[in-house]
Amino acid sequence: MGPEFQHLLLVYTAYVIAAGSPGPSNMRIMGVAMDQGRRAALVLAAGVVSGSIFWGAMAATGISAILTRYAEALIILKIFGGLYLLYLAFRAAKAALTAGEKPVETAGTNTPETTSSLYRRGLLMHLTNPKSILAWIALVALGLGPGASSYTVAAILFGCAVLSVTIFCGYAIVFSTAPMVRFYSRARCWIEGTLAIFFGAAGIRLLLSRT
C-alpha cells in the first residue's frame, strides 16, 4: 500500500466521519425528507453537496487558506453563518408551534418549497459555515503528503464528492421512507422543536466563538 493511497484512505475516512455525523445540514435534510418528501430532500442535499464541493475546490487551490489569514473575512462569514442558523431555528420553532394546526395524515405529503429555494437553502448552509472551510483545509493538508501529485489532489476532490453525494442523499432517501414519514407525523412537534434548539444553539455558539 503506497503512501499516497494511505493518505487518501485517511482523508476519506475523516470525511465520512465529519460529513456523516449530525450537523446543521444533515439535521435539516432529515427534517425536510420526513416533512416534504424525498424529492425535496434530495434537492436540499444537492445544494449541500454543491457547497461542500465548492469549499473543497477552494481548499485544493489554496484560496480558502488565504481567507483564513484574514480574520475580518472569517468574522463576517461567521456572522452570516450564525444569523442564518438562527433563521433556521426560527423556521423550525414556527413549524413546531403550528404542528397541531395541521392534520396528521398530511405530514410527509406537504407541498414542497420551490426547487430553487430548497437548493439555495442547502447551498447557503455550507457556504456560510466557516467550519466547512477549515475542515476542507485540514482534509487537503492531511491528504497531501511529501511528494503528493496533482493526481492526489484530484482523487481527494473526486472521492470526497462521491462520498458527499452518498452521505447527504442517503440521509434524504432513508428519512423519506414510509416508516420515517409516519414517525414524523406522530412526533412533528418534538422533531421541529429539537431542530429549533439545535440550530439556535449552533447559531449562538458560532456568533460568540472567537476562533
XYZ file of N, CA and C in Angstrom:
633
model
N 0.853 -1.195 0.000
C 0.000 0.000 0.000
C 0.885 1.239 0.000
N 0.822 2.052 -1.078
C 1.676 3.213 -1.205
C 1.276 4.333 -0.264
N 2.215 5.278 -0.035
C 1.931 6.395 0.874
C 0.772 7.270 0.400
N 0.649 7.475 -0.927
C -0.437 8.301 -1.434
C -1.790 7.648 -1.153
N -1.849 6.328 -1.344
C -3.107 5.617 -1.079
C -3.455 5.692 0.399
N -2.448 5.598 1.251
C -2.684 5.695 2.694
C -3.234 7.067 3.057
N -2.680 8.106 2.440
C -3.168 9.461 2.693
C -4.623 9.606 2.229
N -4.915 9.055 1.051
C -6.278 9.128 0.520
C -7.263 8.396 1.429
N -6.882 7.222 1.882
C -7.744 6.441 2.763
C -8.010 7.198 4.060
N -6.995 7.865 4.561
C -7.128 8.654 5.779
C -8.086 9.830 5.556
N -7.938 10.481 4.405
C -8.808 11.615 4.074
C -10.257 11.154 3.934
N -10.479 10.064 3.218
C -11.843 9.571 3.007
C -12.500 9.182 4.330
N -11.728 8.541 5.195
C -12.263 8.152 6.497
C -12.653 9.386 7.314
N -11.764 10.368 7.325
C -12.038 11.600 8.068
C -13.260 12.319 7.499
N -13.404 12.305 6.176
C -14.531 12.994 5.555
C -15.848 12.304 5.897
N -15.847 10.973 5.862
C -17.074 10.229 6.191
C -17.519 10.538 7.616
N -16.560 10.589 8.536
C -16.889 10.886 9.933
C -17.426 12.306 10.066
N -16.746 13.263 9.394
C -17.149 14.668 9.501
C -18.495 14.930 8.841
N -18.681 14.414 7.633
C -19.913 14.679 6.891
C -21.082 13.843 7.392
N -20.802 12.641 7.884
C -21.873 11.756 8.310
C -22.389 12.018 9.705
N -21.592 12.688 10.536
C -22.032 12.970 11.902
C -23.105 14.055 11.892
N -24.013 14.046 12.881
C -25.109 15.028 12.921
C -24.592 16.465 12.912
N -25.139 17.260 12.036
C -24.792 18.671 11.923
C -25.971 19.413 11.330
N -25.869 20.736 11.176
C -26.989 21.516 10.641
C -27.502 21.001 9.303
N -26.596 20.657 8.392
C -27.027 20.202 7.068
C -27.767 18.870 7.149
N -27.190 17.908 7.867
C -27.832 16.605 7.994
C -29.179 16.701 8.709
N -29.214 17.498 9.760
C -30.456 17.637 10.523
C -31.558 18.233 9.664
N -31.201 19.226 8.837
C -32.224 19.862 8.004
C -32.674 18.922 6.886
N -31.753 18.169 6.315
C -32.122 17.196 5.287
C -33.095 16.175 5.870
N -32.822 15.710 7.076
C -33.702 14.758 7.742
C -35.105 15.343 7.925
N -35.169 16.591 8.399
C -36.462 17.221 8.631
C -37.258 17.407 7.345
N -36.594 17.876 6.301
C -37.268 18.094 5.017
C -37.712 16.768 4.416
N -36.884 15.732 4.538
C -37.234 14.417 3.991
C -38.515 13.888 4.624
N -38.629 14.011 5.940
C -39.799 13.496 6.634
C -41.028 14.373 6.436
N -40.798 15.682 6.258
C -41.918 16.614 6.159
C -42.388 16.828 4.725
N -41.450 16.964 3.782
C -41.814 17.329 2.416
C -41.548 16.227 1.391
N -40.900 15.155 1.809
C -40.700 14.043 0.892
C -39.297 13.949 0.322
N -39.081 12.862 -0.423
C -37.744 12.525 -0.926
C -37.214 13.535 -1.927
N -38.054 13.959 -2.875
C -37.574 14.856 -3.922
C -37.068 16.161 -3.320
N -37.842 16.735 -2.398
C -37.440 17.994 -1.769
C -36.135 17.826 -1.007
N -36.000 16.711 -0.288
C -34.784 16.469 0.487
C -33.574 16.282 -0.421
N -33.771 15.625 -1.562
C -32.664 15.426 -2.494
C -32.203 16.746 -3.103
N -33.138 17.645 -3.361
C -32.774 18.967 -3.887
C -31.973 19.738 -2.843
N -32.447 19.692 -1.588
C -31.717 20.340 -0.498
C -30.329 19.732 -0.362
N -30.245 18.402 -0.446
C -28.956 17.715 -0.354
C -28.033 18.127 -1.498
N -28.598 18.352 -2.687
C -27.792 18.784 -3.832
C -27.136 20.133 -3.548
N -27.874 21.010 -2.876
C -27.299 22.307 -2.502
C -26.162 22.148 -1.514
N -26.349 21.251 -0.538
C -25.306 20.986 0.452
C -24.071 20.398 -0.225
N -24.277 19.442 -1.126
C -23.162 18.824 -1.848
C -22.415 19.873 -2.670
N -23.152 20.760 -3.327
C -22.517 21.814 -4.134
C -21.640 22.705 -3.268
N -22.152 23.072 -2.079
C -21.375 23.901 -1.172
C -20.121 23.198 -0.702
N -20.245 21.897 -0.434
C -19.098 21.124 0.019
C -18.032 21.034 -1.075
N -18.476 20.768 -2.293
C -17.532 20.670 -3.409
C -16.859 22.020 -3.678
N -17.620 23.093 -3.538
C -17.059 24.430 -3.747
C -15.905 24.690 -2.783
N -16.162 24.434 -1.466
C -15.101 24.685 -0.497
C -13.939 23.714 -0.685
N -14.238 22.507 -1.161
C -13.169 21.559 -1.448
C -12.262 22.082 -2.554
N -12.878 22.623 -3.598
C -12.096 23.184 -4.702
C -11.281 24.383 -4.235
N -11.887 25.213 -3.386
C -11.175 26.382 -2.868
C -9.973 25.956 -2.018
N -10.181 24.928 -1.206
C -9.090 24.450 -0.357
C -7.963 23.863 -1.208
N -8.346 23.116 -2.248
C -7.346 22.477 -3.103
C -6.515 23.503 -3.863
N -7.125 24.627 -4.217
C -6.397 25.657 -4.968
C -5.703 26.655 -4.048
N -5.925 26.501 -2.737
C -5.245 27.375 -1.783
C -5.948 28.675 -1.504
N -7.085 28.937 -2.166
C -7.780 30.218 -1.959
C -8.338 30.324 -0.554
N -8.955 29.235 -0.058
C -9.543 29.298 1.272
C -8.468 29.407 2.352
N -7.268 28.882 2.056
C -6.175 29.026 3.017
C -5.805 30.498 3.179
N -5.906 31.238 2.078
C -5.638 32.670 2.146
C -6.691 33.370 2.996
N -7.951 32.925 2.864
C -9.037 33.531 3.637
C -8.796 33.398 5.140
N -8.246 32.260 5.544
C -8.047 32.039 6.970
C -7.004 32.983 7.564
N -6.204 33.608 6.725
C -5.199 34.541 7.222
C -5.796 35.916 7.510
N -6.988 36.147 7.019
C -7.628 37.434 7.227
C -8.793 37.255 8.179
N -8.575 37.692 9.417
C -9.578 37.489 10.466
C -10.903 38.140 10.106
N -10.856 39.295 9.417
C -12.086 40.011 9.091
C -13.000 39.171 8.200
N -12.402 38.465 7.253
C -13.212 37.663 6.336
C -13.930 36.549 7.073
N -13.223 35.883 7.973
C -13.845 34.801 8.724
C -14.887 35.327 9.711
N -14.641 36.504 10.280
C -15.610 37.083 11.211
C -16.921 37.383 10.498
N -16.807 37.971 9.297
C -18.008 38.276 8.517
C -18.749 36.988 8.161
N -17.995 35.976 7.764
C -18.612 34.698 7.408
C -19.293 34.064 8.609
N -18.660 34.165 9.779
C -19.248 33.616 11.000
C -20.539 34.344 11.368
N -20.563 35.653 11.161
C -21.776 36.415 11.474
C -22.919 35.985 10.567
N -22.635 35.904 9.266
C -23.676 35.470 8.327
C -24.121 34.042 8.639
N -23.152 33.171 8.923
C -23.488 31.781 9.232
C -24.320 31.664 10.502
N -23.933 32.401 11.533
C -24.678 32.360 12.787
C -26.094 32.887 12.635
N -26.236 33.994 11.914
C -27.563 34.568 11.696
C -28.437 33.631 10.865
N -27.817 32.960 9.894
C -28.592 32.037 9.064
C -29.074 30.835 9.873
N -28.227 30.343 10.775
C -28.639 29.247 11.644
C -29.768 29.686 12.573
N -29.722 30.917 13.054
C -30.805 31.426 13.893
C -32.095 31.554 13.088
N -31.968 31.905 11.826
C -33.142 31.960 10.945
C -33.754 30.569 10.785
N -32.900 29.560 10.606
C -33.390 28.185 10.505
C -34.051 27.759 11.813
N -33.491 28.214 12.937
C -34.085 27.896 14.236
C -35.481 28.503 14.345
N -35.633 29.730 13.859
C -36.935 30.395 13.887
C -37.957 29.632 13.048
N -37.543 29.204 11.859
C -38.444 28.450 10.988
C -38.865 27.131 11.636
N -37.902 26.447 12.255
C -38.219 25.178 12.902
C -39.141 25.386 14.101
N -38.885 26.449 14.877
C -39.730 26.740 16.037
C -41.154 27.068 15.597
N -41.274 27.819 14.518
C -42.593 28.154 13.989
C -43.335 26.898 13.554
N -42.607 25.973 12.896
C -43.217 24.720 12.460
C -43.657 23.886 13.653
N -42.858 23.916 14.735
C -43.205 23.154 15.938
C -44.457 23.712 16.594
N -44.563 25.046 16.646
C -45.701 25.682 17.298
C -46.996 25.509 16.515
N -46.883 25.359 15.197
C -48.084 25.202 14.365
C -48.348 23.746 14.002
N -47.616 22.822 14.627
C -47.770 21.402 14.284
C -49.187 20.917 14.528
N -49.810 21.377 15.598
C -51.155 20.919 15.925
C -52.221 21.445 15.001
N -51.895 22.470 14.207
C -52.885 23.047 13.310
C -52.993 22.274 12.010
N -52.069 21.327 11.779
C -52.041 20.579 10.530
C -52.521 19.157 10.767
N -53.446 18.640 9.979
C -53.900 17.264 10.153
C -52.733 16.295 10.054
N -52.716 15.312 10.952
C -51.602 14.370 10.996
C -51.414 13.635 9.686
N -52.519 13.301 9.008
C -52.380 12.488 7.800
C -51.711 13.227 6.652
N -51.565 14.553 6.750
C -50.916 15.294 5.665
C -49.412 15.397 5.850
N -48.919 15.025 7.015
C -47.482 15.118 7.241
C -46.747 14.208 6.276
N -45.630 14.732 5.706
C -44.858 13.957 4.740
C -45.361 14.124 3.330
N -46.536 14.762 3.143
C -47.064 14.987 1.799
C -47.336 16.468 1.583
N -46.661 17.313 2.346
C -46.844 18.753 2.210
C -46.333 19.230 0.861
N -46.876 20.344 0.390
C -46.395 20.932 -0.850
C -44.976 21.439 -0.629
N -43.993 20.892 -1.325
C -42.605 21.266 -1.083
C -42.345 22.724 -1.484
N -41.257 23.258 -0.948
C -40.809 24.568 -1.387
C -40.355 24.454 -2.833
N -40.136 25.597 -3.454
C -39.671 25.554 -4.832
C -38.280 24.928 -4.885
N -37.969 24.353 -6.022
C -36.677 23.701 -6.189
C -35.522 24.671 -5.946
N -35.634 25.872 -6.493
C -34.568 26.863 -6.329
C -34.405 27.268 -4.871
N -35.521 27.384 -4.142
C -35.460 27.767 -2.736
C -34.772 26.691 -1.905
N -35.123 25.445 -2.141
C -34.512 24.349 -1.396
C -33.020 24.228 -1.710
N -32.675 24.318 -2.988
C -31.273 24.222 -3.382
C -30.471 25.363 -2.762
N -31.035 26.557 -2.822
C -30.352 27.733 -2.271
C -30.140 27.593 -0.762
N -31.144 27.041 -0.084
C -31.028 26.859 1.364
C -29.903 25.890 1.703
N -29.827 24.781 0.969
C -28.753 23.825 1.214
C -27.389 24.407 0.908
N -27.303 25.169 -0.172
C -26.037 25.788 -0.566
C -25.575 26.788 0.487
N -26.505 27.619 0.957
C -26.159 28.643 1.946
C -25.689 28.029 3.257
N -26.285 26.895 3.643
C -25.888 26.262 4.902
C -24.411 25.890 4.883
N -23.896 25.518 3.717
C -22.487 25.126 3.633
C -21.568 26.314 3.339
N -22.036 27.227 2.504
C -21.181 28.364 2.152
C -20.982 29.323 3.314
N -21.935 29.376 4.242
C -21.820 30.303 5.379
C -21.291 29.610 6.627
N -20.767 28.420 6.471
C -20.247 27.675 7.614
C -18.719 27.696 7.601
N -18.096 28.511 8.467
C -16.636 28.592 8.486
C -15.983 27.242 8.750
N -16.676 26.365 9.484
C -16.106 25.060 9.790
C -15.894 24.241 8.516
N -16.725 24.479 7.495
C -16.562 23.766 6.235
C -15.242 24.144 5.574
N -14.920 25.436 5.631
C -13.653 25.886 5.046
C -12.479 25.257 5.780
N -12.492 25.392 7.109
C -11.380 24.894 7.901
C -11.259 23.375 7.813
N -12.401 22.683 7.761
C -12.374 21.225 7.658
C -11.753 20.792 6.339
N -12.110 21.487 5.261
C -11.554 21.119 3.959
C -10.060 21.414 3.887
N -9.641 22.526 4.487
C -8.207 22.822 4.508
C -7.457 21.719 5.242
N -8.038 21.266 6.370
C -7.412 20.197 7.139
C -7.367 18.896 6.337
N -8.454 18.591 5.619
C -8.502 17.367 4.829
C -7.473 17.373 3.710
N -7.400 18.501 3.011
C -6.442 18.602 1.908
C -5.011 18.507 2.438
N -4.747 19.191 3.549
C -3.409 19.127 4.146
C -3.078 17.710 4.599
N -4.106 17.020 5.102
C -3.927 15.645 5.562
C -3.591 14.714 4.407
N -4.196 14.964 3.258
C -4.005 14.077 2.119
C -2.775 14.361 1.293
N -2.250 15.564 1.416
C -1.087 15.926 0.599
C 0.192 15.716 1.379
N 0.690 14.512 1.320
C 1.950 14.204 1.978
C 3.135 14.626 1.126
N 4.339 14.283 1.559
C 5.537 14.625 0.784
C 5.479 14.011 -0.619
N 5.727 14.826 -1.607
C 5.749 14.333 -2.978
C 4.390 14.048 -3.566
N 3.346 14.615 -2.972
C 1.993 14.391 -3.489
C 1.856 14.993 -4.881
N 1.138 14.287 -5.749
C 0.977 14.736 -7.130
C -0.373 15.394 -7.330
N -0.543 15.965 -8.536
C -1.840 16.566 -8.870
C -2.932 15.505 -8.913
N -2.530 14.274 -9.185
C -3.475 13.157 -9.166
C -4.080 12.985 -7.772
N -3.248 13.167 -6.750
C -3.728 13.025 -5.382
C -4.785 14.078 -5.065
N -4.528 15.319 -5.492
C -5.494 16.391 -5.274
C -6.811 16.069 -5.960
N -6.741 15.624 -7.220
C -7.944 15.268 -7.970
C -8.671 14.107 -7.313
N -7.908 13.132 -6.815
C -8.512 11.963 -6.170
C -9.219 12.359 -4.875
N -8.638 13.314 -4.144
C -9.270 13.789 -2.909
C -10.610 14.452 -3.224
N -10.601 15.357 -4.208
C -11.819 16.078 -4.560
C -12.882 15.140 -5.117
N -12.491 14.264 -6.032
C -13.461 13.362 -6.648
C -14.014 12.371 -5.622
N -13.122 11.785 -4.838
C -13.558 10.805 -3.849
C -14.483 11.407 -2.809
N -14.129 12.594 -2.310
C -14.968 13.249 -1.302
C -16.287 13.722 -1.906
N -16.269 14.090 -3.190
C -17.510 14.481 -3.859
C -18.466 13.293 -3.934
N -17.930 12.126 -4.281
C -18.755 10.910 -4.335
C -19.288 10.569 -2.953
N -18.434 10.673 -1.939
C -18.860 10.395 -0.569
C -19.910 11.405 -0.111
N -19.734 12.670 -0.530
C -20.695 13.712 -0.168
C -22.076 13.401 -0.721
N -22.133 13.036 -2.002
C -23.409 12.669 -2.624
C -24.022 11.469 -1.905
N -23.194 10.470 -1.629
C -23.680 9.252 -0.975
C -24.249 9.537 0.410
N -23.530 10.336 1.196
C -23.941 10.600 2.572
C -25.188 11.473 2.637
N -25.136 12.638 1.979
C -26.245 13.582 2.107
C -27.504 13.090 1.400
N -27.341 12.512 0.214
C -28.508 11.953 -0.474
C -29.010 10.706 0.243
N -28.098 9.987 0.892
C -28.504 8.833 1.682
C -29.425 9.243 2.818
N -29.092 10.354 3.486
C -29.969 10.880 4.537
C -31.347 11.202 3.960
N -31.364 11.817 2.776
C -32.630 12.199 2.145
C -33.486 10.978 1.828
N -32.851 9.923 1.340
C -33.592 8.722 0.951
C -34.098 7.960 2.175
N -33.207 7.746 3.145
C -33.574 6.960 4.323
C -34.698 7.624 5.110
N -34.590 8.933 5.312
C -35.564 9.616 6.159
C -36.836 10.020 5.419
N -36.934 9.654 4.129
C -38.182 9.901 3.402
C -38.971 8.609 3.201
N -38.517 7.511 3.804
C -39.244 6.243 3.698
C -40.528 6.310 4.517
N -41.461 5.433 4.173
C -42.785 5.450 4.819
C -42.709 5.353 6.342
N -41.888 4.464 6.923
C -41.818 4.402 8.390
C -41.364 5.719 9.018
N -40.368 6.372 8.373
C -39.869 7.630 8.921
C -40.909 8.736 8.782
N -41.661 8.745 7.671
C -42.706 9.752 7.477
C -43.805 9.564 8.518
N -44.166 8.308 8.793
C -45.186 8.047 9.817
C -44.692 8.487 11.188
N -43.398 8.237 11.432
C -42.816 8.668 12.703
C -42.871 10.191 12.816
N -42.553 10.876 11.711
C -42.585 12.337 11.722
C -43.994 12.858 11.974
N -44.985 12.201 11.376
C -46.370 12.645 11.544
C -46.806 12.562 12.993
N -46.231 11.616 13.743
C -46.598 11.469 15.146
C -45.782 12.384 16.055
N -44.555 12.696 15.633
C -43.657 13.442 16.519
C -43.193 14.752 15.904
N -43.996 15.320 14.996
C -43.581 16.523 14.269
C -43.208 17.668 15.214
N -44.027 17.889 16.227
C -43.773 18.991 17.156
C -42.422 18.825 17.846
N -42.136 17.607 18.327
C -40.899 17.359 19.038
C -39.695 17.420 18.100
N -39.845 16.903 16.895
C -38.734 16.915 15.936
C -38.358 18.342 15.558
N -39.372 19.146 15.184
C -39.095 20.532 14.801
C -38.600 21.338 15.994
N -39.107 21.021 17.182
C -38.631 21.705 18.380
C -37.165 21.398 18.652
N -36.787 20.133 18.445
C -35.388 19.744 18.619
C -34.495 20.443 17.595
N -34.983 20.523 16.350
C -34.226 21.228 15.314
C -34.054 22.701 15.674
N -35.104 23.305 16.214
C -35.039 24.718 16.597
C -33.971 24.933 17.662
N -33.943 24.050 18.661
C -32.938 24.155 19.722
C -31.537 23.930 19.161
N -31.408 22.929 18.295
C -30.107 22.593 17.710
C -29.572 23.754 16.893
N -30.394 24.289 15.979
C -29.957 25.392 15.134
C -29.691 26.648 15.956
N -30.546 26.906 16.937
C -30.368 28.086 17.775
C -29.063 28.028 18.543
N -28.781 26.877 19.157
C -27.543 26.720 19.920
C -26.325 26.827 19.007
N -26.409 26.208 17.815
C -25.285 26.262 16.869
C -25.052 27.689 16.390
N -26.141 28.423 16.128
C -26.015 29.801 15.669
C -25.401 30.704 16.721
N -25.870 30.565 17.955
C -25.338 31.386 19.045
C -23.870 31.057 19.299
N -23.553 29.762 19.282
C -22.158 29.359 19.512
C -21.247 29.900 18.418
N -21.742 29.902 17.185
C -20.939 30.413 16.077
C -20.722 31.917 16.192
N -21.773 32.637 16.599
C -21.672 34.089 16.746
C -20.754 34.484 17.899
N -20.708 33.666 18.942
C -19.920 34.001 20.115
C -18.508 33.422 20.111
N -18.254 32.516 19.154
C -16.933 31.878 19.131
C -15.855 32.868 18.723
N -14.676 32.664 19.213
C -13.539 33.552 18.918
C -12.644 33.006 17.834
N -12.811 31.704 17.513
C -11.951 31.115 16.501
C -12.781 30.489 15.428
